[in-house]
Amino acid sequence: MRVMVSEALSDHDMEILREAARILKNGGLVVFPTETVYGLGANALDERAVRKIFEAKGRPSDNPLIVHVAEPAGAEKVAFVPELGIELMKRFWPGPLTLVMPARSVVPEEVTAGLKTVAVRMPAQRIALELIRLAGVPVAAPSANLSGRPSPTDAAAVEEDLGEKVEIILDGGSTSFGVESTVLDITGERAILLRPGGTSLESLAEFFGYTPLQAGAGAPVCRRSPGTRYRHYAPNVPLFLREDESVWGKVAAWEPGERAYIGIRPPAVPFGCVRLFPDVQTYARCLFSVFREMEKAGAKVIVADWPEEAQVGLALRDRLRRASGGSVSPE
Ligand code: TXA
Ligand code: MG
């Protein structure tokens, strides 16, 4: 069931959130909006509930989940929070920064995929925060898409992928970032960026006074995010990246009417469908929904512009690389 909820949190909205919180407490699944993408949530301390997430998504069970909390104190219940974690939370929470920290034993293996660490974040979205607060439990939630598909940035995309598999979809409109949170491992001496995302590497570098090492760029293998091994975020038609101008030759095999283009710079050859964005933030926000849109419109091939690496461009490059089937880390 899909229900509209607004961030204004009217009495009616609160009633719906109380019902959704009850579902979570009773071991059910609730889809909720965050500032990044929609999440498929379950009580993080209930292993049976968490198992339902993996079933609904068709997700490999060795890919751990992010635990969502409504306040920094919530993180202490699932993780041993180091001093550095407290400082990071003060600076970046609520917001799209997930912290990987040593896990407490209350966190079931289903959440951590057997790792000794747990990933925790506090989303900057009032509906999400109120839901977690009302449920009174930490909420484990991956993106609410079928495994491998583009992450959902609106409730319609969730319905497409998960439909009847969840009890309630809280429809809070389109998400504001469009790419997932940044995942940062703070268990070692130096922070390691496991997944670039909504919190920029530049802002983390400013905080630390050094640029965190990026997984795959010389970071030890055991400190990589398990999820980065999989092909992800992919539309169901071939995707080529405009890393250089050889891309036009690669798509010449398709008729112009079958070709779709997404990006900031206009394409150099004719395309049946062209979606251009004024800046990299808007490109990132719209990427996943435009993938789905283009598939539905019958595109047979998609070309995506290659953005500058600065700010959210780093995360956008990562998602594009994965969506095109290319490997990001050397494994
Ligand atoms: O923005 C987001 O982070 C969204 C919203 C719903 O919060 N969630 C999300 O979850 O993107 P998911 O499951 O699609 O991605 C979680 C990422 C995966 O790459 C996973 O491997 C990594 O976080 N992760 C989770 N727990 C970890 C851990 N203990 N150590 C290392 N990586 C972990
Ligand atoms: Mg995901």
Coordinates of C-alpha atoms and ligand atoms in Angstrom, one line a residue:
M1 CA 0.0 0.0 0.0
R2 CA 1.4 3.4 -1.0
V3 CA 0.4 6.3 1.3
M4 CA 1.3 10.0 0.8
V5 CA 3.1 11.7 3.8
S6 CA 4.4 15.2 3.9
E7 CA 7.5 16.5 5.7
A8 CA 5.2 19.0 7.4
L9 CA 4.1 16.1 9.6
S10 CA 0.4 17.1 10.1
D11 CA -1.8 15.1 12.5
H12 CA -2.9 12.9 9.7
D13 CA 0.8 12.3 8.6
M14 CA 1.6 11.4 12.2
E15 CA -1.2 8.9 12.3
I16 CA 0.2 7.2 9.3
L17 CA 3.7 7.2 10.7
R18 CA 2.4 5.6 14.0
E19 CA 0.9 2.8 11.9
A20 CA 4.1 2.3 10.0
A21 CA 6.1 2.3 13.2
R22 CA 3.7 -0.4 14.5
I23 CA 4.5 -2.5 11.4
L24 CA 8.2 -2.1 12.1
K25 CA 7.9 -3.1 15.7
N26 CA 5.9 -6.2 14.7
G27 CA 8.6 -7.4 12.4
G28 CA 7.2 -6.0 9.1
L29 CA 8.8 -4.0 6.2
V30 CA 8.2 -0.3 5.7
V31 CA 9.5 1.7 2.7
F32 CA 10.4 5.3 3.7
P33 CA 12.0 8.3 2.0
T34 CA 15.4 9.6 3.0
E35 CA 17.2 12.6 1.6
T36 CA 19.3 10.3 -0.6
V37 CA 17.0 7.4 -1.9
Y38 CA 14.1 5.4 -0.6
G39 CA 14.9 2.8 2.0
L40 CA 13.4 -0.6 2.6
G41 CA 13.3 -0.7 6.4
A42 CA 13.0 -3.4 9.1
N43 CA 13.7 -3.5 12.9
A44 CA 17.5 -3.9 12.9
L45 CA 17.4 -5.9 16.1
D46 CA 15.0 -8.5 14.7
E47 CA 16.8 -11.0 12.6
R48 CA 13.7 -12.5 11.1
A49 CA 12.5 -9.1 10.0
V50 CA 15.9 -8.3 8.5
R51 CA 15.8 -11.6 6.6
K52 CA 12.6 -10.4 4.9
I53 CA 14.6 -7.4 3.4
F54 CA 17.0 -9.8 1.7
E55 CA 14.1 -11.9 0.3
A56 CA 12.2 -8.9 -1.0
K57 CA 15.2 -7.4 -2.8
G58 CA 16.8 -10.7 -3.9
R59 CA 19.9 -9.3 -2.3
P60 CA 23.0 -11.5 -1.7
S61 CA 23.2 -12.2 2.1
D62 CA 26.9 -11.3 2.3
N63 CA 26.1 -7.6 1.6
P64 CA 25.6 -5.8 5.0
L65 CA 22.9 -3.2 5.7
I66 CA 23.0 0.3 7.0
V67 CA 21.3 0.9 10.4
H68 CA 19.3 4.1 10.5
V69 CA 18.9 6.1 13.8
A70 CA 17.0 9.2 14.8
E71 CA 19.7 10.8 16.8
P72 CA 23.4 10.3 17.5
A73 CA 22.6 8.6 20.8
G74 CA 20.9 5.9 18.8
A75 CA 24.2 4.9 17.3
E76 CA 25.6 4.1 20.7
K77 CA 23.0 1.3 21.0
V78 CA 24.3 -0.6 18.0
A79 CA 28.0 0.5 17.7
F80 CA 31.0 1.3 19.9
V81 CA 31.3 4.9 18.9
P82 CA 34.9 6.3 18.9
E83 CA 35.6 9.9 19.8
L84 CA 36.1 10.6 16.1
G85 CA 32.6 9.3 15.4
I86 CA 31.1 11.7 17.9
E87 CA 32.9 14.6 16.2
L88 CA 31.8 13.4 12.7
M89 CA 28.2 13.2 13.9
K90 CA 28.3 16.7 15.2
R91 CA 29.5 18.0 11.9
F92 CA 27.6 15.8 9.4
W93 CA 24.5 14.4 11.0
P94 CA 21.7 14.4 10.1
G95 CA 22.9 13.9 6.6
P96 CA 24.2 11.5 3.9
L97 CA 27.2 10.2 5.8
T98 CA 27.2 6.5 7.0
L99 CA 29.8 5.6 9.6
V100 CA 31.3 2.1 9.8
M101 CA 32.2 1.4 13.4
P102 CA 32.7 -1.7 15.7
A103 CA 29.4 -3.4 16.2
R104 CA 27.7 -4.3 19.5
S105 CA 26.6 -7.9 20.0
V106 CA 22.9 -6.9 19.9
V107 CA 23.2 -6.4 16.1
P108 CA 22.3 -9.6 14.4
E109 CA 24.6 -11.2 11.8
E110 CA 21.9 -10.7 9.2
V111 CA 22.6 -6.9 9.4
T112 CA 26.4 -7.0 9.5
A113 CA 26.8 -10.0 7.1
G114 CA 29.0 -11.5 9.8
L115 CA 31.4 -8.6 9.9
K116 CA 32.5 -7.2 13.3
T117 CA 31.5 -3.7 12.2
V118 CA 28.1 -2.0 11.6
A119 CA 27.3 0.9 9.3
V120 CA 25.1 3.6 10.9
R121 CA 23.5 6.8 9.6
M122 CA 21.0 9.5 10.7
P123 CA 19.1 10.7 7.6
A124 CA 18.2 14.3 7.0
Q125 CA 14.6 13.7 6.3
R126 CA 11.8 14.5 8.8
I127 CA 9.5 11.5 7.7
A128 CA 12.4 9.1 8.2
L129 CA 13.5 10.5 11.5
E130 CA 9.9 10.6 12.9
L131 CA 9.3 7.0 11.8
I132 CA 12.5 5.7 13.5
R133 CA 11.7 7.7 16.7
L134 CA 8.1 6.4 16.8
A135 CA 9.3 2.8 16.2
G136 CA 11.8 3.2 19.1
V137 CA 14.2 0.8 17.4
P138 CA 17.1 1.2 15.0
V139 CA 16.0 0.6 11.4
A140 CA 18.1 -1.5 9.0
A141 CA 17.4 -0.3 5.4
P142 CA 19.0 -0.8 2.1
S143 CA 17.8 1.1 -1.0
A144 CA 14.3 0.0 -1.8
N145 CA 15.0 -1.4 -5.3
L146 CA 15.4 -5.0 -6.5
S147 CA 19.0 -5.9 -6.2
G148 CA 21.0 -4.6 -9.1
R149 CA 18.4 -2.1 -10.3
P150 CA 18.7 1.7 -10.1
S151 CA 18.0 3.0 -6.6
P152 CA 14.5 4.4 -6.2
T153 CA 14.3 8.2 -5.9
D154 CA 10.5 8.3 -5.8
A155 CA 7.7 6.1 -4.5
A156 CA 6.6 5.0 -8.0
A157 CA 10.0 3.4 -8.7
V158 CA 9.7 1.5 -5.4
E159 CA 6.2 0.2 -6.4
E160 CA 7.6 -0.9 -9.8
D161 CA 10.3 -3.0 -8.0
L162 CA 8.7 -4.2 -4.8
G163 CA 5.0 -3.6 -5.2
E164 CA 3.1 -6.1 -3.0
K165 CA 6.2 -7.3 -1.2
V166 CA 6.0 -4.6 1.4
E167 CA 3.2 -3.7 3.7
I168 CA 3.5 0.1 3.4
I169 CA 5.3 2.6 1.1
L170 CA 5.5 6.0 2.6
D171 CA 5.4 8.4 -0.3
G172 CA 7.3 11.6 0.5
G173 CA 7.8 12.7 -3.0
S174 CA 11.2 12.8 -4.9
T175 CA 14.4 12.6 -2.8
S176 CA 16.7 15.6 -2.8
F177 CA 20.2 14.0 -3.3
G178 CA 19.4 11.1 -5.6
V179 CA 22.6 9.3 -4.8
E180 CA 23.2 7.2 -1.7
S181 CA 25.1 8.2 1.4
T182 CA 28.9 8.3 1.6
V183 CA 30.1 5.3 3.5
L184 CA 33.2 6.0 5.7
D185 CA 35.1 3.4 7.7
I186 CA 36.4 4.9 11.0
T187 CA 37.6 1.7 12.7
G188 CA 41.2 2.3 11.8
E189 CA 43.8 5.0 12.5
R190 CA 42.8 6.8 9.3
A191 CA 39.3 7.0 7.8
I192 CA 38.7 5.1 4.6
L193 CA 36.0 6.1 2.1
L194 CA 34.2 2.9 1.2
R195 CA 31.6 4.4 -1.1
P196 CA 31.5 8.0 -2.4
G197 CA 28.0 9.6 -1.9
G198 CA 26.0 12.6 -0.8
T199 CA 28.7 13.9 1.5
S200 CA 31.6 15.1 -0.6
L201 CA 35.2 13.9 -0.2
E202 CA 36.2 17.6 -0.1
S203 CA 34.0 18.3 3.0
L204 CA 35.5 15.2 4.7
A205 CA 39.0 16.3 3.8
E206 CA 38.3 19.7 5.3
F207 CA 37.1 18.0 8.5
F208 CA 40.1 15.7 8.8
G209 CA 42.8 17.9 7.5
Y210 CA 43.7 15.1 5.1
T211 CA 41.9 13.3 2.2
P212 CA 40.6 10.0 3.4
L213 CA 42.0 7.0 1.5
Q214 CA 39.5 5.7 -1.1
A215 CA 38.7 2.0 -1.1
G216 CA 40.2 0.4 -4.2
A217 CA 42.9 3.1 -4.4
G218 CA 45.4 1.3 -2.2
A219 CA 43.2 0.6 0.8
P220 CA 43.5 -2.9 2.2
V221 CA 41.0 -5.4 0.7
C222 CA 39.4 -6.3 4.0
R223 CA 38.3 -2.7 4.5
R224 CA 36.2 -2.5 1.4
S225 CA 32.5 -2.2 1.3
P226 CA 31.3 -5.7 0.4
G227 CA 28.5 -4.1 -1.7
T228 CA 30.9 -2.5 -4.1
R229 CA 31.7 -6.0 -5.6
Y230 CA 28.4 -6.2 -7.4
R231 CA 27.1 -4.7 -10.6
H232 CA 24.6 -2.1 -9.4
Y233 CA 22.2 0.7 -10.4
A234 CA 21.9 -0.6 -13.9
P235 CA 19.2 0.1 -16.4
N236 CA 18.1 -2.9 -18.4
V237 CA 19.6 -1.7 -21.7
P238 CA 23.3 -1.1 -22.6
L239 CA 24.9 2.0 -21.0
F240 CA 27.9 3.7 -22.5
L241 CA 29.9 6.5 -20.8
R242 CA 31.1 9.6 -22.6
E243 CA 34.6 9.3 -21.1
D244 CA 35.9 10.3 -24.5
E245 CA 34.5 11.0 -27.9
S246 CA 35.0 7.4 -29.1
V247 CA 31.5 6.8 -27.6
W248 CA 29.8 8.1 -30.7
G249 CA 31.3 5.3 -32.8
K250 CA 30.1 2.7 -30.2
V251 CA 26.5 3.8 -30.5
A252 CA 26.5 4.1 -34.3
A253 CA 25.0 0.6 -34.5
W254 CA 21.7 1.9 -33.1
E255 CA 19.2 4.1 -35.0
P256 CA 19.2 7.7 -33.6
G257 CA 15.5 7.1 -32.5
E258 CA 16.6 4.2 -30.4
R259 CA 19.4 6.2 -28.6
A260 CA 18.9 8.1 -25.3
Y261 CA 21.4 10.6 -23.9
I262 CA 21.7 12.0 -20.4
G263 CA 24.1 14.6 -19.1
I264 CA 25.3 18.2 -18.9
R265 CA 27.1 18.7 -22.3
P266 CA 24.8 18.2 -25.3
P267 CA 25.6 15.1 -27.5
A268 CA 27.7 15.5 -30.7
V269 CA 25.4 13.2 -32.8
P270 CA 21.6 12.9 -33.0
F271 CA 19.7 11.1 -30.2
G272 CA 16.0 10.3 -30.1
C273 CA 15.8 11.3 -26.4
V274 CA 18.1 13.9 -24.7
R275 CA 17.9 14.9 -21.0
L276 CA 20.3 17.7 -20.1
F277 CA 21.0 19.2 -16.6
P278 CA 22.4 22.6 -15.6
D279 CA 24.9 21.2 -13.1
V280 CA 26.3 18.0 -11.5
Q281 CA 23.9 18.1 -8.5
T282 CA 20.8 18.0 -10.7
Y283 CA 22.4 15.3 -12.9
A284 CA 23.0 13.2 -9.7
R285 CA 19.5 13.9 -8.4
C286 CA 17.8 12.8 -11.6
L287 CA 20.1 10.0 -12.8
F288 CA 18.3 6.9 -11.4
S289 CA 14.8 8.1 -12.3
V290 CA 15.9 9.1 -15.8
F291 CA 17.3 5.6 -16.3
R292 CA 13.9 4.1 -15.5
E293 CA 12.2 6.7 -17.6
M294 CA 14.4 6.0 -20.7
E295 CA 13.9 2.3 -20.4
K296 CA 10.1 2.8 -20.3
A297 CA 10.2 5.1 -23.3
G298 CA 11.8 2.2 -25.2
A299 CA 15.4 3.4 -25.5
K300 CA 17.6 0.6 -26.8
V301 CA 20.9 2.2 -25.6
I302 CA 21.8 5.0 -23.2
V303 CA 24.9 7.3 -23.4
A304 CA 25.7 9.1 -20.1
D305 CA 27.9 12.2 -19.9
W306 CA 31.1 11.8 -17.8
P307 CA 31.0 14.5 -15.1
E308 CA 33.8 16.4 -13.5
E309 CA 35.1 14.5 -10.4
A310 CA 34.6 17.4 -7.9
Q311 CA 31.9 17.3 -5.2
V312 CA 29.0 14.9 -5.9
G313 CA 30.7 14.2 -9.3
L314 CA 32.8 11.6 -7.6
A315 CA 29.7 9.6 -6.4
L316 CA 28.1 10.1 -9.8
R317 CA 31.1 8.7 -11.6
D318 CA 31.1 5.7 -9.3
R319 CA 27.4 5.0 -10.0
L320 CA 27.8 5.5 -13.7
R321 CA 30.8 3.2 -13.8
R322 CA 28.9 0.4 -11.9
A323 CA 25.7 0.9 -14.0
S324 CA 27.7 0.5 -17.2
G325 CA 29.1 -2.8 -15.9
G326 CA 32.6 -1.5 -15.4
S327 CA 34.5 -2.5 -12.3
V328 CA 35.4 0.3 -9.9
S329 CA 37.7 -1.5 -7.6
P330 CA 40.5 -3.7 -9.0
E331 CA 39.0 -7.0 -7.7
Ligands
TXA1 O1 21.7 6.6 1.2 C1 21.8 5.4 1.6 O2 22.8 5.0 2.2 C2 20.6 4.5 1.4 C3 19.5 5.0 2.2 C4 18.3 4.1 2.2 O3 19.9 5.2 3.5 N1 20.9 3.2 1.7 C5 21.8 2.4 1.0 O4 21.9 1.1 1.4 O5 22.3 2.8 0.0 P1 22.5 -0.1 0.5 O6 22.2 -1.3 1.3 O7 22.0 0.0 -0.9 O8 24.1 0.2 0.6 C6 24.8 0.0 1.8 C7 26.2 0.0 1.6 C8 26.7 -1.2 0.8 O9 27.7 -0.8 -0.1 C9 27.2 -2.1 1.9 O10 28.2 -3.0 1.5 C10 27.8 -1.0 2.9 O11 26.9 0.1 2.8 N2 28.0 -1.5 4.2 C11 27.0 -1.8 5.1 N3 27.5 -2.3 6.3 C12 28.8 -2.2 6.2 C13 29.9 -2.6 7.0 N4 29.7 -3.1 8.2 N5 31.2 -2.5 6.5 C14 31.4 -2.0 5.3 N6 30.4 -1.6 4.4 C15 29.1 -1.8 4.9
MG2 MG 21.5 -0.1 -2.9

